[in-house]
Short mmCIF file of C-alpha atoms and ligand atoms in Angstrom, two decimals:
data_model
loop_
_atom_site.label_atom_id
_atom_site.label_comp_id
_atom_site.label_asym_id
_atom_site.label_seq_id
_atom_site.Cartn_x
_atom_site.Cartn_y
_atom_site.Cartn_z
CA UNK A 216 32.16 -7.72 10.00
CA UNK A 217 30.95 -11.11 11.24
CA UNK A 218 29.28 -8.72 14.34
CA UNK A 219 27.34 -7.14 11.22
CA UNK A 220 26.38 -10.23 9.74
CA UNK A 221 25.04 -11.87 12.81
CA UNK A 222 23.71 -8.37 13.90
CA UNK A 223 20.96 -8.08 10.45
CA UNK A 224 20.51 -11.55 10.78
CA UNK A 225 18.82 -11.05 14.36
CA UNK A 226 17.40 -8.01 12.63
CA UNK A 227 15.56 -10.11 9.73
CA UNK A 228 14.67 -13.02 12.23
CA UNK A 229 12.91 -10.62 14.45
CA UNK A 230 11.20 -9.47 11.88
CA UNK A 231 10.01 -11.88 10.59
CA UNK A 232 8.51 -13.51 13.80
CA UNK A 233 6.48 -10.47 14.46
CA UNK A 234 4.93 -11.06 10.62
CA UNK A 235 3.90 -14.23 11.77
CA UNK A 236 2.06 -13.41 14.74
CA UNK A 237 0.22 -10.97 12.35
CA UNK A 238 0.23 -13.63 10.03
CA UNK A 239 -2.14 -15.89 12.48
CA UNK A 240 -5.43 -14.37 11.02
CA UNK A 241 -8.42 -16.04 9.27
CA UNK A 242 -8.40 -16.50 5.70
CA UNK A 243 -8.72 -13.22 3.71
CA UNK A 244 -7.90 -11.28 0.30
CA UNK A 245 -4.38 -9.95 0.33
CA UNK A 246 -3.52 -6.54 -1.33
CA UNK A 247 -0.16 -5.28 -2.20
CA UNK A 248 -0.59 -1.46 -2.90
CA UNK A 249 2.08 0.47 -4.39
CA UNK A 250 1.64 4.59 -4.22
CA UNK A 251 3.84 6.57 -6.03
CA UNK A 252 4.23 9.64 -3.68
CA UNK A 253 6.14 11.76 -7.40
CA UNK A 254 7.70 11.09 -10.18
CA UNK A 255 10.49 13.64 -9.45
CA UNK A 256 14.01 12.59 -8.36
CA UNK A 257 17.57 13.40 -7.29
CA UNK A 258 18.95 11.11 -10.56
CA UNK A 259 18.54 10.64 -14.10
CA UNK A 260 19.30 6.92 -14.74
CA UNK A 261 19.76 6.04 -18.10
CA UNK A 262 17.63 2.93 -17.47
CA UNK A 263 15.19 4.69 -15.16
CA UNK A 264 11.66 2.61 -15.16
CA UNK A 265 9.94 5.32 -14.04
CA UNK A 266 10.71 7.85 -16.95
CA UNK A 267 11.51 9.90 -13.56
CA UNK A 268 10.72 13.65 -14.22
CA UNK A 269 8.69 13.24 -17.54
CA UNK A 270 6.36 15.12 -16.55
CA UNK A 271 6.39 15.94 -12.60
CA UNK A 272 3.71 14.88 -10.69
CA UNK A 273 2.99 14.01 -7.11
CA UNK A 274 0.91 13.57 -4.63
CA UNK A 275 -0.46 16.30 -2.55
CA UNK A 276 -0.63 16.03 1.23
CA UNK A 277 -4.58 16.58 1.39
CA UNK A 278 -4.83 14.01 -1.30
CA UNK A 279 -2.77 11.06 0.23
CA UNK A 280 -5.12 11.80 3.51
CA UNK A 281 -7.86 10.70 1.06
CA UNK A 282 -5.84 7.77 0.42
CA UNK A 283 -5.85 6.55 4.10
CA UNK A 284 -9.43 6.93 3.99
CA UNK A 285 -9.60 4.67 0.78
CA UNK A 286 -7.37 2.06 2.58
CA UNK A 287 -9.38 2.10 6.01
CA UNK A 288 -12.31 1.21 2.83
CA UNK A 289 -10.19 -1.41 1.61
CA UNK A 290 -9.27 -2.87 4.80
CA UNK A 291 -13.49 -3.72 5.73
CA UNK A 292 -12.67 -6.56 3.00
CA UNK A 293 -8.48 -6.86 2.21
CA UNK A 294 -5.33 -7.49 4.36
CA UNK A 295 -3.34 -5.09 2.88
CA UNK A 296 -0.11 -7.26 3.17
CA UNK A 297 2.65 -4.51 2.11
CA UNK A 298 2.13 -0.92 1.46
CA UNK A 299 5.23 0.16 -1.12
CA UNK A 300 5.95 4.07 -0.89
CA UNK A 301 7.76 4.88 -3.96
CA UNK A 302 8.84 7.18 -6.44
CA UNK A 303 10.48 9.20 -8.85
CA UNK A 304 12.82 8.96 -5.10
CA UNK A 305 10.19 8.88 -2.28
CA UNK A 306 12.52 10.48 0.00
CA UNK A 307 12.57 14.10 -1.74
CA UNK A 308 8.66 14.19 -1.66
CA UNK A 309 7.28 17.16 0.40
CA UNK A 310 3.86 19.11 0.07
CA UNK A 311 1.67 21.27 2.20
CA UNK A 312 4.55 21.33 4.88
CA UNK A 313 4.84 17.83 5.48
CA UNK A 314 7.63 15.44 4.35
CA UNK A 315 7.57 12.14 3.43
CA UNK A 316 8.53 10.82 7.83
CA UNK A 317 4.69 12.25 8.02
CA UNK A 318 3.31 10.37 5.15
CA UNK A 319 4.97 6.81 6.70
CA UNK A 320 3.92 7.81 9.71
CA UNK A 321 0.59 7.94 9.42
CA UNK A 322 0.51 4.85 6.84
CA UNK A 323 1.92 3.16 10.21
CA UNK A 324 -0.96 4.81 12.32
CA UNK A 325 -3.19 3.30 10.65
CA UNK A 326 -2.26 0.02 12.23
CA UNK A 327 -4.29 -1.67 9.04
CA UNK A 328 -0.54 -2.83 6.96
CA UNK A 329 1.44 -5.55 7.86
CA UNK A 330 4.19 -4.51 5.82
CA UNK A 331 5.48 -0.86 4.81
CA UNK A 332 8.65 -0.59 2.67
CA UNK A 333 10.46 1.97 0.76
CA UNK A 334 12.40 2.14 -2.07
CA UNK A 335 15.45 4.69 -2.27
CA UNK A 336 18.10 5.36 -4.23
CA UNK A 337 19.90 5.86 -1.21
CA UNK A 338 21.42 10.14 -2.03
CA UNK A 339 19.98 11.64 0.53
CA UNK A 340 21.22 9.09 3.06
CA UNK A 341 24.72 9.39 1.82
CA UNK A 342 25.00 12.42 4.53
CA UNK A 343 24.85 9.84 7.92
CA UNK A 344 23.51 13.38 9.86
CA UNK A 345 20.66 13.72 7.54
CA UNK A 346 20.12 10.19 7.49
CA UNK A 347 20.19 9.93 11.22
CA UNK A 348 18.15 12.98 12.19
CA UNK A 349 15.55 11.18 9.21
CA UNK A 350 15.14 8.04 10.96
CA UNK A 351 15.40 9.13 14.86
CA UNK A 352 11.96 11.33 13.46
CA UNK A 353 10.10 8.29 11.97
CA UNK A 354 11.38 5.96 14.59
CA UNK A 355 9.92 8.10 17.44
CA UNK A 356 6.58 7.89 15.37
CA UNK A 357 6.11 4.37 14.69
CA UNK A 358 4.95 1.14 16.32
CA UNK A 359 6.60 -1.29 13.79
CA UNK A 360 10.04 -2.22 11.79
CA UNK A 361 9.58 -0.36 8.09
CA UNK A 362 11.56 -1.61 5.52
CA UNK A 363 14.15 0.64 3.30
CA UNK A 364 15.22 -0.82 0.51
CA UNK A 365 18.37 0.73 -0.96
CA UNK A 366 18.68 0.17 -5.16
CA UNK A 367 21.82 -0.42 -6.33
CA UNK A 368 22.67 -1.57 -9.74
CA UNK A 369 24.99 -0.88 -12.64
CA UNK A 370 22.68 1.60 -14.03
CA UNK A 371 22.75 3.42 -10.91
CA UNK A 372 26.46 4.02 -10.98
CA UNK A 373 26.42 3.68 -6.98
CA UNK A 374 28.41 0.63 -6.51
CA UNK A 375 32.30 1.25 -5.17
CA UNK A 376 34.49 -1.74 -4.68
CA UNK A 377 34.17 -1.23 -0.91
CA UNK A 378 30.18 -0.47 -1.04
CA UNK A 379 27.84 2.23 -0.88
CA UNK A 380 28.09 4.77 1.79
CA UNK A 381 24.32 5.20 1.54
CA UNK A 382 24.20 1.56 2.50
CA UNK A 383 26.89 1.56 5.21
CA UNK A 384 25.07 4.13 6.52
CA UNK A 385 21.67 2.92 7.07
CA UNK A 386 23.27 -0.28 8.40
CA UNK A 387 24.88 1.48 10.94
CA UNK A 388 22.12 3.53 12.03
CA UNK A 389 19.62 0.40 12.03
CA UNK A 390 21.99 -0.90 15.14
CA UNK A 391 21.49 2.25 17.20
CA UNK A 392 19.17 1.79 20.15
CA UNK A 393 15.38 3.20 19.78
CA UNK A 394 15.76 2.76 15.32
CA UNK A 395 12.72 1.13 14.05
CA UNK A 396 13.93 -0.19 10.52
CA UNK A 397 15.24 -2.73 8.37
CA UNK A 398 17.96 -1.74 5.40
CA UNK A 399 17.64 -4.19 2.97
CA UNK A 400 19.95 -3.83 -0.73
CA UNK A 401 17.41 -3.83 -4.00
CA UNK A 402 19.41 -5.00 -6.82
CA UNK A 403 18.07 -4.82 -10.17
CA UNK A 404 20.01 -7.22 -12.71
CA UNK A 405 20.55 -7.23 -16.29
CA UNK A 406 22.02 -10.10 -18.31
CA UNK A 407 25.69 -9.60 -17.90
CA UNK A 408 25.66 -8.60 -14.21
CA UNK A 409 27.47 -9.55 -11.08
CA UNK A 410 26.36 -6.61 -8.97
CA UNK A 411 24.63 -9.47 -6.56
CA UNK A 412 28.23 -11.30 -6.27
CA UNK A 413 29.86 -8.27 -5.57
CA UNK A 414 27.22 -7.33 -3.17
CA UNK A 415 27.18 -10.74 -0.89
CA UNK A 416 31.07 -10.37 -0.72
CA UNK A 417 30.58 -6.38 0.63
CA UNK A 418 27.66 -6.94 2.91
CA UNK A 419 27.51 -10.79 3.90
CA UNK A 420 24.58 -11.79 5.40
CA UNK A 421 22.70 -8.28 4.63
CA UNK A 422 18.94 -8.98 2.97
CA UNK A 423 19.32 -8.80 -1.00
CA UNK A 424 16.04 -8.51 -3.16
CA UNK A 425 17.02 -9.09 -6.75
CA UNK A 426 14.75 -8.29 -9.15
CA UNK A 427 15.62 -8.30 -13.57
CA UNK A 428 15.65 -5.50 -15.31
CA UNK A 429 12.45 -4.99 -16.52
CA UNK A 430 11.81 -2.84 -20.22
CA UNK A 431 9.68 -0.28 -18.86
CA UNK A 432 10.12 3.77 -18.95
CA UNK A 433 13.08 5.05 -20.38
CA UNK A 434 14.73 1.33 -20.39
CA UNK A 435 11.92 0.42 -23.05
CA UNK A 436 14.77 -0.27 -25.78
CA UNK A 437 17.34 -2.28 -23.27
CA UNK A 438 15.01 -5.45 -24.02
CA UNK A 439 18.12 -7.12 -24.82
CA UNK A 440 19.93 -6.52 -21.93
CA UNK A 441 16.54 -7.53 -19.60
CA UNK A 442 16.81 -10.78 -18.89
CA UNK A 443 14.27 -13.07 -20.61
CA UNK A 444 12.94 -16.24 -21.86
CA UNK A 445 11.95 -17.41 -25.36
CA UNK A 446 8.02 -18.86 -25.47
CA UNK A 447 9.12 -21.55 -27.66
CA UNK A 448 11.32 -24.41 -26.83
CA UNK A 449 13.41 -24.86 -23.23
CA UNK A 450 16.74 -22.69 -23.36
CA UNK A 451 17.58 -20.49 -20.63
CA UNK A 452 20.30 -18.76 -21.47
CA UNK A 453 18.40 -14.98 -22.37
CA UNK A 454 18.26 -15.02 -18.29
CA UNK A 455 21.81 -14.41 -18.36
CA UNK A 456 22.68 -13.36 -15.08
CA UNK A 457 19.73 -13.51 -13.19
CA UNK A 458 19.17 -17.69 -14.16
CA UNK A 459 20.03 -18.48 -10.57
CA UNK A 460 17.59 -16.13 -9.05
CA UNK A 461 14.94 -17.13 -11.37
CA UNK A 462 15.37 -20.73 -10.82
CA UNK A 463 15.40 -20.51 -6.82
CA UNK A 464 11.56 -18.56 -7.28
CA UNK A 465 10.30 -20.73 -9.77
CA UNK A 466 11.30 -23.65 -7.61
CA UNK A 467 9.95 -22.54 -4.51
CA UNK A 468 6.84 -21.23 -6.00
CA UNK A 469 6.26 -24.48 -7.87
CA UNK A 470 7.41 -26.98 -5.89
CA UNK A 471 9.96 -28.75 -8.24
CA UNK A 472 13.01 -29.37 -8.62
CA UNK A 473 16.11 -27.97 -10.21
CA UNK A 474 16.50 -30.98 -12.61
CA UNK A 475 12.84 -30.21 -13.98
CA UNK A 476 13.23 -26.61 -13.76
CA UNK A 477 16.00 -26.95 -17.16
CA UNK A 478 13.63 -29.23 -18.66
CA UNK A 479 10.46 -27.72 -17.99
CA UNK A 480 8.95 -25.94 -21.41
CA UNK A 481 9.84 -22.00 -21.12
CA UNK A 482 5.76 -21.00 -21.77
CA UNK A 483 4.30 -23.67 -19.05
CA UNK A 484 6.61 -22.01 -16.43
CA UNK A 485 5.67 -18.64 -17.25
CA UNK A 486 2.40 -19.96 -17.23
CA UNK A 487 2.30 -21.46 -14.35
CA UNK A 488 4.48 -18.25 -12.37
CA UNK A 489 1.35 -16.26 -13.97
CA UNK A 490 -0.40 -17.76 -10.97
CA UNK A 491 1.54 -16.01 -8.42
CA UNK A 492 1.46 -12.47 -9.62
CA UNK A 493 -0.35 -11.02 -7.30
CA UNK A 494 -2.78 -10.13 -10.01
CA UNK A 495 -5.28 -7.76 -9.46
CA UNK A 496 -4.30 -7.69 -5.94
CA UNK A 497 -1.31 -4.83 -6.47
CA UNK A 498 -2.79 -1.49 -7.65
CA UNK A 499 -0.89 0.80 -8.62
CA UNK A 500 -1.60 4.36 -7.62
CA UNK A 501 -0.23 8.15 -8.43
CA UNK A 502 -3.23 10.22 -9.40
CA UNK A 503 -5.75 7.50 -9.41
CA UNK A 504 -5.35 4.02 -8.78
CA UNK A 505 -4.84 1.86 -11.17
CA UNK A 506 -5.92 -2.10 -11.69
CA UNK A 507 -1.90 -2.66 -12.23
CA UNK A 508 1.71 -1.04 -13.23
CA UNK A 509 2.22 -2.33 -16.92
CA UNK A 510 -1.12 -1.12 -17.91
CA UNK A 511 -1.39 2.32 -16.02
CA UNK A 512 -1.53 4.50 -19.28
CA UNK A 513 -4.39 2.89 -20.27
CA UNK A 514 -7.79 4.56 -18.82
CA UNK A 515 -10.22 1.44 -18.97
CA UNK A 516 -7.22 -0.38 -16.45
CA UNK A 517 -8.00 2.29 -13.99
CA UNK A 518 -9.75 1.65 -11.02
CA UNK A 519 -11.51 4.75 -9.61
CA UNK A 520 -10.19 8.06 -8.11
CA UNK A 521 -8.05 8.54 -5.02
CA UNK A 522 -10.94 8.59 -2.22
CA UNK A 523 -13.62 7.20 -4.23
CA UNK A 524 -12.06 3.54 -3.25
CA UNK A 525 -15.31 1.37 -2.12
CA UNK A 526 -15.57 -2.28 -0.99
CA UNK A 527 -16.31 -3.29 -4.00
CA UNK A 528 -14.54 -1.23 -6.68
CA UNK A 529 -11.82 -3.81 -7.51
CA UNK A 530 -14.25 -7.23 -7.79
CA UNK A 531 -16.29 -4.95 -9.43
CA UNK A 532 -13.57 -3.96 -12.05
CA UNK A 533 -12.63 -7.63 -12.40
CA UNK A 534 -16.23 -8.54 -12.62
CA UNK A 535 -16.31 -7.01 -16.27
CA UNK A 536 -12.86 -7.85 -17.23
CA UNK A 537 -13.79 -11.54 -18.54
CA UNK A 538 -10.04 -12.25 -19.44
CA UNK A 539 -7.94 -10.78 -16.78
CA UNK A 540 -10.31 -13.53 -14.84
CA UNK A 541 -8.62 -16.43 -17.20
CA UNK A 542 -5.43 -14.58 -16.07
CA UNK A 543 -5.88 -15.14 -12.78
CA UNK A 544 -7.67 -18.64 -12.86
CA UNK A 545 -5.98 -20.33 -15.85
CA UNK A 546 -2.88 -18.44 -15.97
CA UNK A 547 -1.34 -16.22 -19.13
CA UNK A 548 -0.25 -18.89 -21.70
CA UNK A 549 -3.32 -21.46 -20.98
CA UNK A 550 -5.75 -18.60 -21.41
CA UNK A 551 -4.34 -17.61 -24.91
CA UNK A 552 -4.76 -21.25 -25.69
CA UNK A 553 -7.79 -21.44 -24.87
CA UNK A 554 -8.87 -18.12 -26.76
CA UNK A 555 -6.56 -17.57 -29.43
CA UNK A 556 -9.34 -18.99 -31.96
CA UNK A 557 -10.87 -15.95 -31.30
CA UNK A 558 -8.17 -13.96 -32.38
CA UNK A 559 -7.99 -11.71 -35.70
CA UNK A 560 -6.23 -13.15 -38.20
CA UNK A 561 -3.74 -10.31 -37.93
CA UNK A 562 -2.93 -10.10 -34.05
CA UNK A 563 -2.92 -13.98 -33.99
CA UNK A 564 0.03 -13.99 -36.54
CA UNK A 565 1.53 -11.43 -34.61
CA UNK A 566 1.01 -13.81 -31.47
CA UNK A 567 2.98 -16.64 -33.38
CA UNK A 568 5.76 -14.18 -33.74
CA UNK A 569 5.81 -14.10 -30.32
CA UNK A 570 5.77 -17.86 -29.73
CA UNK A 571 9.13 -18.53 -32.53
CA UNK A 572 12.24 -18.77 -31.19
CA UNK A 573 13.77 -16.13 -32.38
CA UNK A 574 11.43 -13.93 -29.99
CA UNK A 575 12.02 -13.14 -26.58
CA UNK A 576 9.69 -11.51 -23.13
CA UNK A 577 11.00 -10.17 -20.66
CA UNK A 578 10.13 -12.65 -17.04
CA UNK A 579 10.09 -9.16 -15.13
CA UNK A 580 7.50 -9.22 -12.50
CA UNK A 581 7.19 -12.86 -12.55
CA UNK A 582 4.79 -12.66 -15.84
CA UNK A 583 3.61 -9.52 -16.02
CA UNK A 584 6.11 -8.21 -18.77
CA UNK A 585 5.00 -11.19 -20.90
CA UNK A 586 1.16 -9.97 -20.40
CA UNK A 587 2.53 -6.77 -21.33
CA UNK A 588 3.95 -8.30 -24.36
CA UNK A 589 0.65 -9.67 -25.05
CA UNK A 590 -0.91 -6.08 -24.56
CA UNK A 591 1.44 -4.67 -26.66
CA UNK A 592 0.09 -7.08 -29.78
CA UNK A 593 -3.13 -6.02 -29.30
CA UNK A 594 -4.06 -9.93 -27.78
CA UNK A 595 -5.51 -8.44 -24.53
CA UNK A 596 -7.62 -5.84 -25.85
CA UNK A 597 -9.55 -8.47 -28.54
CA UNK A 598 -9.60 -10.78 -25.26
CA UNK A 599 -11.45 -7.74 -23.54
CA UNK A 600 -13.48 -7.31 -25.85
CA UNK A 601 -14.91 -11.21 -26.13
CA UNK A 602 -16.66 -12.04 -23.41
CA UNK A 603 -14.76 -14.42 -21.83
CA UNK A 604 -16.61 -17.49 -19.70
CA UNK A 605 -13.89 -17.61 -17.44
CA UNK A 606 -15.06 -15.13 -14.61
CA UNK A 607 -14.84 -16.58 -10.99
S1 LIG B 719 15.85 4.76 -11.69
FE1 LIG B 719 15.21 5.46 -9.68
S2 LIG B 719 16.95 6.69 -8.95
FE2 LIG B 719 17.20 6.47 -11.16
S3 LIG B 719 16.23 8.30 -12.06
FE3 LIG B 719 14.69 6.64 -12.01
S4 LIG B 719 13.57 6.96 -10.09
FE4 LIG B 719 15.51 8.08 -9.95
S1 LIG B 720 -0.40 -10.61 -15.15
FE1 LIG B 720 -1.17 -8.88 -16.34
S2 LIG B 720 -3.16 -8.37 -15.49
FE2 LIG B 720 -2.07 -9.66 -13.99
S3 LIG B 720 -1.04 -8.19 -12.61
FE3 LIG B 720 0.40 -8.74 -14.23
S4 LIG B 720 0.15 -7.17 -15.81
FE4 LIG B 720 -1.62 -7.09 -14.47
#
């Protein structure tokens, strides 16, 4: 076991010094892509955020090849920093005789990504021959260490008291000589959780990513068991579970310390974590791409077609979207400060609903289920509507 430990740690540490020789590059926009290769999957979660299956949909082989053109586009003007290959379960994807070892593959080709990662629920690579035969392909095809992130959570139902074989697995296999990836454990938390404890004590040392439960797709009505914060006043305790993890990122992201972390007023950290969302540099894409996840249902958040991607489709798009701009300069809560005057009567007295303490948002995404929230009210579509002055 300790073998193990040290083993991934060498893993991760070599890893990571090979980011930061790409790392050494001049200053440049960073994009964080995210293509959803189908909706389809092997499981039917109850709290799937997907809504897996709802309607199946994927994307074709000749139309991800337009994708690569679209990202050779992007790259004139973007590091594209990670490159997330999801799902539905990526894994089962297949179209026009290729699988998805071809689509990675040529994603690593490219040699435009720093980072490529994918998601899995880990099935298929609960049978170690499929799983080995899987990764001796891509391996052989690839320049670079790709990330596979296995979920496991309570709503998964994949967690034993000894593990997941899916995990054991791809740890195992990582070790053997010529394997070119990096099994990391995804672990999505709700309130009253210890999957994370349970996890450190199985897999010491192993890479965790915990992320909350977020109230999106079929786990729309578990708001209560998402963790979350209340906009008014300074309590913590809707976090539940994931407090720790949230306090360690807000920390490190803005610079201060645990003591002020308790004190600090819930809205002016989500506020200021609003900053460091990435936003409007991780499109989401299945059919078309679109300016982000939360808002991907709605047509005037969508950025253009797969293949029609340009150098300057996305400052373009931002260009006319005056308050996504405050967004992204002032942050979330400042900018509805700063515009809520403008307000109708009607959506700014649902907005001080919001803001009582009885209320509750969900800190999924580090802020972008609260802008969601704020969608939801009808706030951001009156903001898009104003012309905002806040465009940079
Ligand atoms: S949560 Fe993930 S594994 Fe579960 S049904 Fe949805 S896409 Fe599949
Ligand atoms: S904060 Fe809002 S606009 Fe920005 S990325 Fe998140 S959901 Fe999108």
């Amino acid at each position: 076991m300790i073998f193990d430990v040290f083993n991934n740690y060498y893993q991760i540490k070599k890893f990571k010094s090979a980011q930061a020789r790409l790392a050494n590059r001049p200053a440049f926009n960073y994009l964080y892509p995210a293509i959803q290769m189908t909706n389809a999957c092997n499981k039917q979660c109850k709290a799937c955020l997907r809504s897996a299956n709802s309607d199946i949909a994927k994307v074709e082989h000749d139309v991800f090849e337009k994708y690569l053109v679209d990202l050779r586009n992007l790259s004139e003007s973007y590091h594209i920093e990670y490159q997330f290959v999801t799902g539905g379960e990526p894994t089962i994807w297949k179209s026009q005789g290729f699988d998805i070892v071809d689509v990675l593959a040529s994603l690593f080709e490219l040699n435009l990504i720093k980072t490529i990662s994918m998601p899995s629920n880990g099935k298929v690579f609960e049978d170690i021959n499929f799983a080995r035969e899987f990764f001796t392909r891509l391996s052989s095809r690839i320049n670079g260490t790709m990330i596979v992130g296995i979920s496991i959570a309570e709503y998964q139902e994949n967690l034993t008291n000894s593990g997941y074989i899916a995990m054991d697995n791809l740890i195992k296999l990582s070790k053997e000589p010529g394997m070119k990836f990096l099994p990391v454990i995804l672990v999505t938390l709700s309130v009253d959780d210890d999957t994370d404890q349970r996890l450190s004590k199985i897999y010491p040392g192993v890479f965790q990513r915990v992320t909350p439960l977020a109230p999106l797709g079929d786990a729309s009505d578990m708001k209560d068991i998402a963790p979350s914060l209340t906009l008014k006043g300074k309590n913590k305790d809707a976090l539940g579970s994931f407090y720790p993890h949230y306090k360690a990122d807000v920390m490190k992201k803005l610079k201060i310390s645990g003591r002020d972390f308790d004190r600090m007023a819930n809205s002016e950290i989500i506020d200021r974590m609003s900053l460091h969302t990435h936003c409007g540099m991780s499109p989401f894409v299945d059919d078309k791409w679109h300016y982000c996840l939360p808002y991907k249902d709605d047509p005037r958040f969508d950025l253009c077609g797969i293949g029609e991607m340009r150098e300057g489709t996305i400052p373009d798009f931002l260009n006319d979207a005056g308050a996504i701009n405050c967004f992204r300069a002032e942050g979330l809560i400042t900018t509805l400060k700063d515009h809520k005057k403008n307000l109708t009567k009607d959506t700014r007295e649902k907005l001080e609903d919001l803001f009582r303490s009885s209320s509750k948002v969900s800190i999924a995404y580090r802020g972008c289920m609260v802008c969601k929230a704020f969608y939801d009210i009808g706030v951001v579509e009156e903001l898009l509507h104003e012309h905002s002055d806040c465009k940079r």
